[in-house]
mmCIF file of C-alpha atoms in Angstrom:
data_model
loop_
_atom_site.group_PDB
_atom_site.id
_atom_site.type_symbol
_atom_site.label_atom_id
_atom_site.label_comp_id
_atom_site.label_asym_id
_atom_site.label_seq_id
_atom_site.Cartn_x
_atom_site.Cartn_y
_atom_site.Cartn_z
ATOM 1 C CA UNK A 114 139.041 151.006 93.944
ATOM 2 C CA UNK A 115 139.639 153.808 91.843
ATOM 3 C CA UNK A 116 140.150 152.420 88.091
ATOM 4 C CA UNK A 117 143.004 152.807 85.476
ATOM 5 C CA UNK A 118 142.763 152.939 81.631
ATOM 6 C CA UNK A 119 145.754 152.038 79.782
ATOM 7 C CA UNK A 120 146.778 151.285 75.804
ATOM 8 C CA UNK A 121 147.038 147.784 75.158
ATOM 9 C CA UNK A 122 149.998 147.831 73.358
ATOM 10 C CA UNK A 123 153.146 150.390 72.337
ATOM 11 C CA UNK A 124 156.409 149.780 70.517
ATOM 12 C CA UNK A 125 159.790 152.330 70.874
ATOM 13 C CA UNK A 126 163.061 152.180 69.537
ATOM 14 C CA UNK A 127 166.284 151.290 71.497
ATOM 15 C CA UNK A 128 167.744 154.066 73.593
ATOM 16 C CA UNK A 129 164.539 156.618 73.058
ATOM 17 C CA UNK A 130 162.025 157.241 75.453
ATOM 18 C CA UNK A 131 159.269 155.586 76.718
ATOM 19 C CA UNK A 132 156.393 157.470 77.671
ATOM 20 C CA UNK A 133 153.170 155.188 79.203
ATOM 21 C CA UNK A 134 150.211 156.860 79.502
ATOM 22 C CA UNK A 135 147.605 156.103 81.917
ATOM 23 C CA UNK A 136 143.891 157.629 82.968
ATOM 24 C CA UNK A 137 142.859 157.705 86.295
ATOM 25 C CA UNK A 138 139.582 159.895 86.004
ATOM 26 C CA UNK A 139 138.252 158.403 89.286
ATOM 27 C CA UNK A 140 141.078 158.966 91.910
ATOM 28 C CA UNK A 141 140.363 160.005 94.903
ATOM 29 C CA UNK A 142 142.342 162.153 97.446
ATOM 30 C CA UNK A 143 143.870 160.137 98.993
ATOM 31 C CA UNK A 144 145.212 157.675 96.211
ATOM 32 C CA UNK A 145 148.312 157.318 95.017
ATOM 33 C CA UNK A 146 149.568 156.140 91.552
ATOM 34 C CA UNK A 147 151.790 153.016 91.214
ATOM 35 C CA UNK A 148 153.212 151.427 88.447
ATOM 36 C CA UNK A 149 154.429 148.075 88.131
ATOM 37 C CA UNK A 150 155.950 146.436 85.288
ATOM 38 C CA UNK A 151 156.208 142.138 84.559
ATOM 39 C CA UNK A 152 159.079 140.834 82.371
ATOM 40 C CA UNK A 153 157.895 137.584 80.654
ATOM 41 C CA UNK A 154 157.781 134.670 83.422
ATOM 42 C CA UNK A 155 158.535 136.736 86.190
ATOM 43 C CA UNK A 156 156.743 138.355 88.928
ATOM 44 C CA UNK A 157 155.716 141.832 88.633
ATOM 45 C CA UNK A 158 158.092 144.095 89.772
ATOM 46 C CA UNK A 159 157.475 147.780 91.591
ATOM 47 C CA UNK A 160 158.697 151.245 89.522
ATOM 48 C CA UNK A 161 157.480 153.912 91.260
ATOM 49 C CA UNK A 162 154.543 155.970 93.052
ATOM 50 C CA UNK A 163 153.346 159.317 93.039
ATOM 51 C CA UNK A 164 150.858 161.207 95.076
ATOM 52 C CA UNK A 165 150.620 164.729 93.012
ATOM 53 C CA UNK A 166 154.572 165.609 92.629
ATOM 54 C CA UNK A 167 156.351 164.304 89.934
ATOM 55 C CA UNK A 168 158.677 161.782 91.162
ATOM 56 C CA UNK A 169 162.056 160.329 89.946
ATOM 57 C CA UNK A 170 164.020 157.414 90.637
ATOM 58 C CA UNK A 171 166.678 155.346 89.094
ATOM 59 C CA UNK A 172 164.316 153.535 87.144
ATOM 60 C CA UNK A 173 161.804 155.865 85.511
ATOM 61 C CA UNK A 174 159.884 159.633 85.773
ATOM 62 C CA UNK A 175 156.015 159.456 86.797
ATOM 63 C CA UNK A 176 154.216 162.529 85.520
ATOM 64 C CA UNK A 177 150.837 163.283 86.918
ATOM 65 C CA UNK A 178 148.580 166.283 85.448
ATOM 66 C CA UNK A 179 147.629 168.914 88.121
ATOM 67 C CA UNK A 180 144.359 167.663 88.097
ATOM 68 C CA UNK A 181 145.335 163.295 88.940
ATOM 69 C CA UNK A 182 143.179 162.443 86.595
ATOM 70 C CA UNK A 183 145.971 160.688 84.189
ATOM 71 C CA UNK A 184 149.603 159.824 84.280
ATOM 72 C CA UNK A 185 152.321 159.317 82.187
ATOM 73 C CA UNK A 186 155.807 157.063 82.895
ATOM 74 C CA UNK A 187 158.548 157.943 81.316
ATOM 75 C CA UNK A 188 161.694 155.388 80.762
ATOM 76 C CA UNK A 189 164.510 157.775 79.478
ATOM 77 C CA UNK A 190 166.356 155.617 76.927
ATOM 78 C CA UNK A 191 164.691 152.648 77.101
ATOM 79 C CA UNK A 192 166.469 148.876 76.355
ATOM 80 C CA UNK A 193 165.693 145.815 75.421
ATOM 81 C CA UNK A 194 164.949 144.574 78.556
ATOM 82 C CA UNK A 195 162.456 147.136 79.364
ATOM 83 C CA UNK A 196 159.936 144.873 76.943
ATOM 84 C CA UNK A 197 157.498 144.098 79.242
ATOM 85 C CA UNK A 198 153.790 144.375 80.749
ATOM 86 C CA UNK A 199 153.227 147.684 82.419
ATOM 87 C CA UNK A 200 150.756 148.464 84.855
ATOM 88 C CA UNK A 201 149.457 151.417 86.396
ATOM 89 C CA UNK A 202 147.533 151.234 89.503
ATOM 90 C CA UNK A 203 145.946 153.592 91.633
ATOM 91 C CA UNK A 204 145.285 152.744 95.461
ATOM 92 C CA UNK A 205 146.226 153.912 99.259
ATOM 93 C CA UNK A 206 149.295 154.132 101.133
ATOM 94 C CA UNK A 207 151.084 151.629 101.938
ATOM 95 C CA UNK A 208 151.541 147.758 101.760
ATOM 96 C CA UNK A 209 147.704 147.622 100.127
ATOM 97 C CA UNK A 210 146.268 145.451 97.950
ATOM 98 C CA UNK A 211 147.036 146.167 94.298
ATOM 99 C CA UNK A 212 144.077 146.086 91.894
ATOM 100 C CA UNK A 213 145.937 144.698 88.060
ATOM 101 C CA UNK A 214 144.183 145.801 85.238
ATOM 102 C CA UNK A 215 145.265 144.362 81.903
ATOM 103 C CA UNK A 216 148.348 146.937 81.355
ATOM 104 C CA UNK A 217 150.240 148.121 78.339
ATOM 105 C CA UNK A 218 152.964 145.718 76.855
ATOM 106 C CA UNK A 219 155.548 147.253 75.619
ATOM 107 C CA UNK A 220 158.180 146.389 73.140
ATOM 108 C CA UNK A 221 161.642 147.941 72.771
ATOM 109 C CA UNK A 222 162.643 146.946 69.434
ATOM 110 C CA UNK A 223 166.138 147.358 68.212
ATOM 111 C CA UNK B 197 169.475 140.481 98.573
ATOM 112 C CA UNK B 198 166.409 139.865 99.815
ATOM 113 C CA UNK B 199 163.360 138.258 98.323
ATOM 114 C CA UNK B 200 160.657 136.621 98.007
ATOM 115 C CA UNK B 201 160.965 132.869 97.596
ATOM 116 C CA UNK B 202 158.279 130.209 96.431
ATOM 117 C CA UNK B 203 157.878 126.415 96.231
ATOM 118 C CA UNK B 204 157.421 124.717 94.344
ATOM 119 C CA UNK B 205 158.258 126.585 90.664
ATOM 120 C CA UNK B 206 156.109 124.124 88.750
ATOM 121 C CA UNK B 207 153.793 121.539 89.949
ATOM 122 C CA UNK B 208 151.597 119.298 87.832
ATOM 123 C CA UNK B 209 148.917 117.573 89.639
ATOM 124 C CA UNK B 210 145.755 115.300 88.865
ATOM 125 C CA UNK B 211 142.414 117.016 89.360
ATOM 126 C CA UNK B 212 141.105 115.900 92.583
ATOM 127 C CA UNK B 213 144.626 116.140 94.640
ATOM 128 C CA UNK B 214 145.369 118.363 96.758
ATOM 129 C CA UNK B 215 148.019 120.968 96.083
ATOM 130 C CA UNK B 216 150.195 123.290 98.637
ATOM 131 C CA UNK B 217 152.191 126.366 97.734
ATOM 132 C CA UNK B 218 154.382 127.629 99.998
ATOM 133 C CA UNK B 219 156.226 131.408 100.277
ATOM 134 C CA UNK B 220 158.853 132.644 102.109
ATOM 135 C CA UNK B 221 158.518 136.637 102.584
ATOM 136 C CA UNK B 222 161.082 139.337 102.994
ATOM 137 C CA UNK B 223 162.445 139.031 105.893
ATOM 138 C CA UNK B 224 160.795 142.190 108.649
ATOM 139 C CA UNK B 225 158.143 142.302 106.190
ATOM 140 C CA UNK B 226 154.418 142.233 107.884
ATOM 141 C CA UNK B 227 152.357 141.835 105.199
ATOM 142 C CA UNK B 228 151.492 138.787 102.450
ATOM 143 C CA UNK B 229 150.117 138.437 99.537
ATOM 144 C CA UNK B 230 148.764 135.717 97.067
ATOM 145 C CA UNK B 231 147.812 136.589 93.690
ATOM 146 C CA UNK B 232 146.978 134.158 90.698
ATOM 147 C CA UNK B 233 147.282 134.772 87.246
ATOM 148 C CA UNK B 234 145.890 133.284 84.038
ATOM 149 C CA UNK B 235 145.559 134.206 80.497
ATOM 150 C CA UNK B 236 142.327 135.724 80.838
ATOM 151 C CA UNK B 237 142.042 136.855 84.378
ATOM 152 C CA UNK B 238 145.006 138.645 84.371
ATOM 153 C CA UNK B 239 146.446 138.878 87.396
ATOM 154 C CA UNK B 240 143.858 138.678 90.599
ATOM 155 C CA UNK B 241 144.272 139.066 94.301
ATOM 156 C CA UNK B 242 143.130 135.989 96.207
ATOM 157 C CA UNK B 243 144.116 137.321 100.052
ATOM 158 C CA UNK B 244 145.973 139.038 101.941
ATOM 159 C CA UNK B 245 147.854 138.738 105.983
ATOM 160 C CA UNK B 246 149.087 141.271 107.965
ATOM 161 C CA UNK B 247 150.804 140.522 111.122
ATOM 162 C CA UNK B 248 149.924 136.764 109.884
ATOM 163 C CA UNK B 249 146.094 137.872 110.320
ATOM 164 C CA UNK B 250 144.105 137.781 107.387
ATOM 165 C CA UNK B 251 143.297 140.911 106.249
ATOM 166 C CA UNK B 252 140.852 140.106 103.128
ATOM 167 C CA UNK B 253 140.648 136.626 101.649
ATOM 168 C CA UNK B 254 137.282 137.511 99.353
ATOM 169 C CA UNK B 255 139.189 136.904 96.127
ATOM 170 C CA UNK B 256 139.020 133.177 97.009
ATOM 171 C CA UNK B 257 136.912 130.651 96.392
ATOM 172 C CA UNK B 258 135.952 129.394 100.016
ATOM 173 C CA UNK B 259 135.282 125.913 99.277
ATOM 174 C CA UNK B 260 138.195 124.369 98.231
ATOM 175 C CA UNK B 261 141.237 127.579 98.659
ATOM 176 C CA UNK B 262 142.882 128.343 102.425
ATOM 177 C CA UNK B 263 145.528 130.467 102.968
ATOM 178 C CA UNK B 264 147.441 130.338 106.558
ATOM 179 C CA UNK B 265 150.800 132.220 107.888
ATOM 180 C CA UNK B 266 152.275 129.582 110.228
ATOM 181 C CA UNK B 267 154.480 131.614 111.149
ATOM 182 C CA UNK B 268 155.659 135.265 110.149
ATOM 183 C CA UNK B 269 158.209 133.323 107.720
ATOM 184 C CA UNK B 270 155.983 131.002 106.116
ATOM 185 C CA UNK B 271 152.401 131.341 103.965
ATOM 186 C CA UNK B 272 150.758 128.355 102.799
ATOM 187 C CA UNK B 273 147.904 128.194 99.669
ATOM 188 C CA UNK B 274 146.018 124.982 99.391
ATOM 189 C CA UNK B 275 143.705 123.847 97.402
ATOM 190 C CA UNK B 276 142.015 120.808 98.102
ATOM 191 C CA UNK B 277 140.479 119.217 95.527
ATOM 192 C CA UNK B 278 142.140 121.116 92.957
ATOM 193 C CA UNK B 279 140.396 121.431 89.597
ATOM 194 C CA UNK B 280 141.536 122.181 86.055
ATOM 195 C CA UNK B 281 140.285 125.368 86.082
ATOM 196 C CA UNK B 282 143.048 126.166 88.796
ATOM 197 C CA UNK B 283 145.459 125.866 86.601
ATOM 198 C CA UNK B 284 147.370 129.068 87.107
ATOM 199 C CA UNK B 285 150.615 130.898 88.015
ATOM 200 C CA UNK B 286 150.194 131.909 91.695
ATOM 201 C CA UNK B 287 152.409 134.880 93.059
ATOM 202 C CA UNK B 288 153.072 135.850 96.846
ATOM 203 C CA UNK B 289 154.414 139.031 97.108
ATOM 204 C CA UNK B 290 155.206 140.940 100.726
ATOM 205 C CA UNK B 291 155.509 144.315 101.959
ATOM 206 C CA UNK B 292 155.735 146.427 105.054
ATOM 207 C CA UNK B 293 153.337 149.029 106.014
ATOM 208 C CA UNK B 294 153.635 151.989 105.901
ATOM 209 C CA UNK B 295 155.959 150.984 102.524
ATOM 210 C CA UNK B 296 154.313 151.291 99.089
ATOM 211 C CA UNK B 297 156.191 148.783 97.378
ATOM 212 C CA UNK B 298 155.235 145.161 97.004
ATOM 213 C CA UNK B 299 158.241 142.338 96.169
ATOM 214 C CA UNK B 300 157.156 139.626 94.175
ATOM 215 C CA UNK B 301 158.274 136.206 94.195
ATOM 216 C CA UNK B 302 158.569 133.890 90.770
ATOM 217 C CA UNK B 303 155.589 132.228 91.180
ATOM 218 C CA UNK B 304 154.102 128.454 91.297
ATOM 219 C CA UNK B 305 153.296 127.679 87.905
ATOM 220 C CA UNK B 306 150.160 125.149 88.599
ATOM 221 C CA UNK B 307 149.020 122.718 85.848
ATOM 222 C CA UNK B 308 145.760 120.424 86.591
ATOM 223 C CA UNK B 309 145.252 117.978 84.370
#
């Protein structure tokens, strides 16, 4: 399995962005790039994948570089309860095993 | 709203007894997970079921973990004898192929004293 490299640690104010970045120099083709975020006590819970297109959802932005070789997820104004663990991920389509590295936490402060 | 449901939340056991955690998946879904997560492990896959098969149980520690699917609505973790260094929060999550996303449940927090 392909491996990520993430910041330990960020901090962002209240209603700014959030932008996580992530390297994935190892990809391979046919990877994909998840991320998954875990709210203290909770299980993690699934953001959003991306192949080579940027993708969008209600949640977040995932921008990867032409190349795949790193990532960035963007929260748009992020809250308070977007403090959390974040982890990127890269593995195959569909329901596959998910490889956790140790993630970024993040801290929205007020 | 569907999830993933897990009992029990918290269990605290005596080393030597035997513990089972149990998971309900999504309903439809056709694949299982069981992940455990400590402090400094992070979080780690232990095995996985699809179609209640198991798929890839190496994260496990033969001796004294099994994992079954009795039935497409119910996975089972035991550990028997259970040891301190179990001590843990253990997460089943499910999915369904060809689906990317994996639901959590809230986990069995596990203390072995």
């Amino acid at each position: 399995d392909a491996k990520t490299t993430q910041p330990p640690s960020m901090d962002c104010a209240e209603g700014r962005a959030a932008n996580l970045p992530c390297n994935h120099s190892t990809i391979s083709g046919n990877e994909y790039v998840y991320w998954y975020r875990q709210i203290h006590s909770q299980g993690p819970q699934y953001i959003i994948h991306g192949l080579k297109n940027n993708e969008t959802n209600e949640m977040a932005s995932l921008i990867i570089t032409e190349d795949r070789k790193s990532s960035t997820l963007i929260l748009p104004h992020a809250t308070l309860r977007d403090t959390a663990v974040y982890y990127c991920i890269v593995g195959i389509q569909g329901a596959q095993k998910l490889v956790f590295g140790q993630g970024t936490r993040l801290t929205i402060n007020p | 709203d569907a999830r993933v449901t897990q009992t029990p939340r918290d269990k605290v056991t005596e080393m030597g007894q035997e513990v089972t955690m149990r998971c309900q998946p999504i309903l439809g879904h056709n694949t299982v997970f069981w992940y455990r997560q400590t402090m400094m492990q992070g979080l780690e896959l232990l095995a996985y079921f699809r179609n209640r098969a198991p798929l890839d149980d190496s994260g496990m520690p033969k001796d004294r973990f099994s994992a079954e699917m009795p039935d497409a609505t119910l996975a089972t973790l035991k550990i028997q004898p259970s040891e301190p260094r179990d001590s843990a929060v253990y997460f089943c999550a499910s999915g369904l192929v060809p689906y990317n996303e994996q639901f959590f449940g809230p986990g069995t927090r596990l203390t072995v004293l």
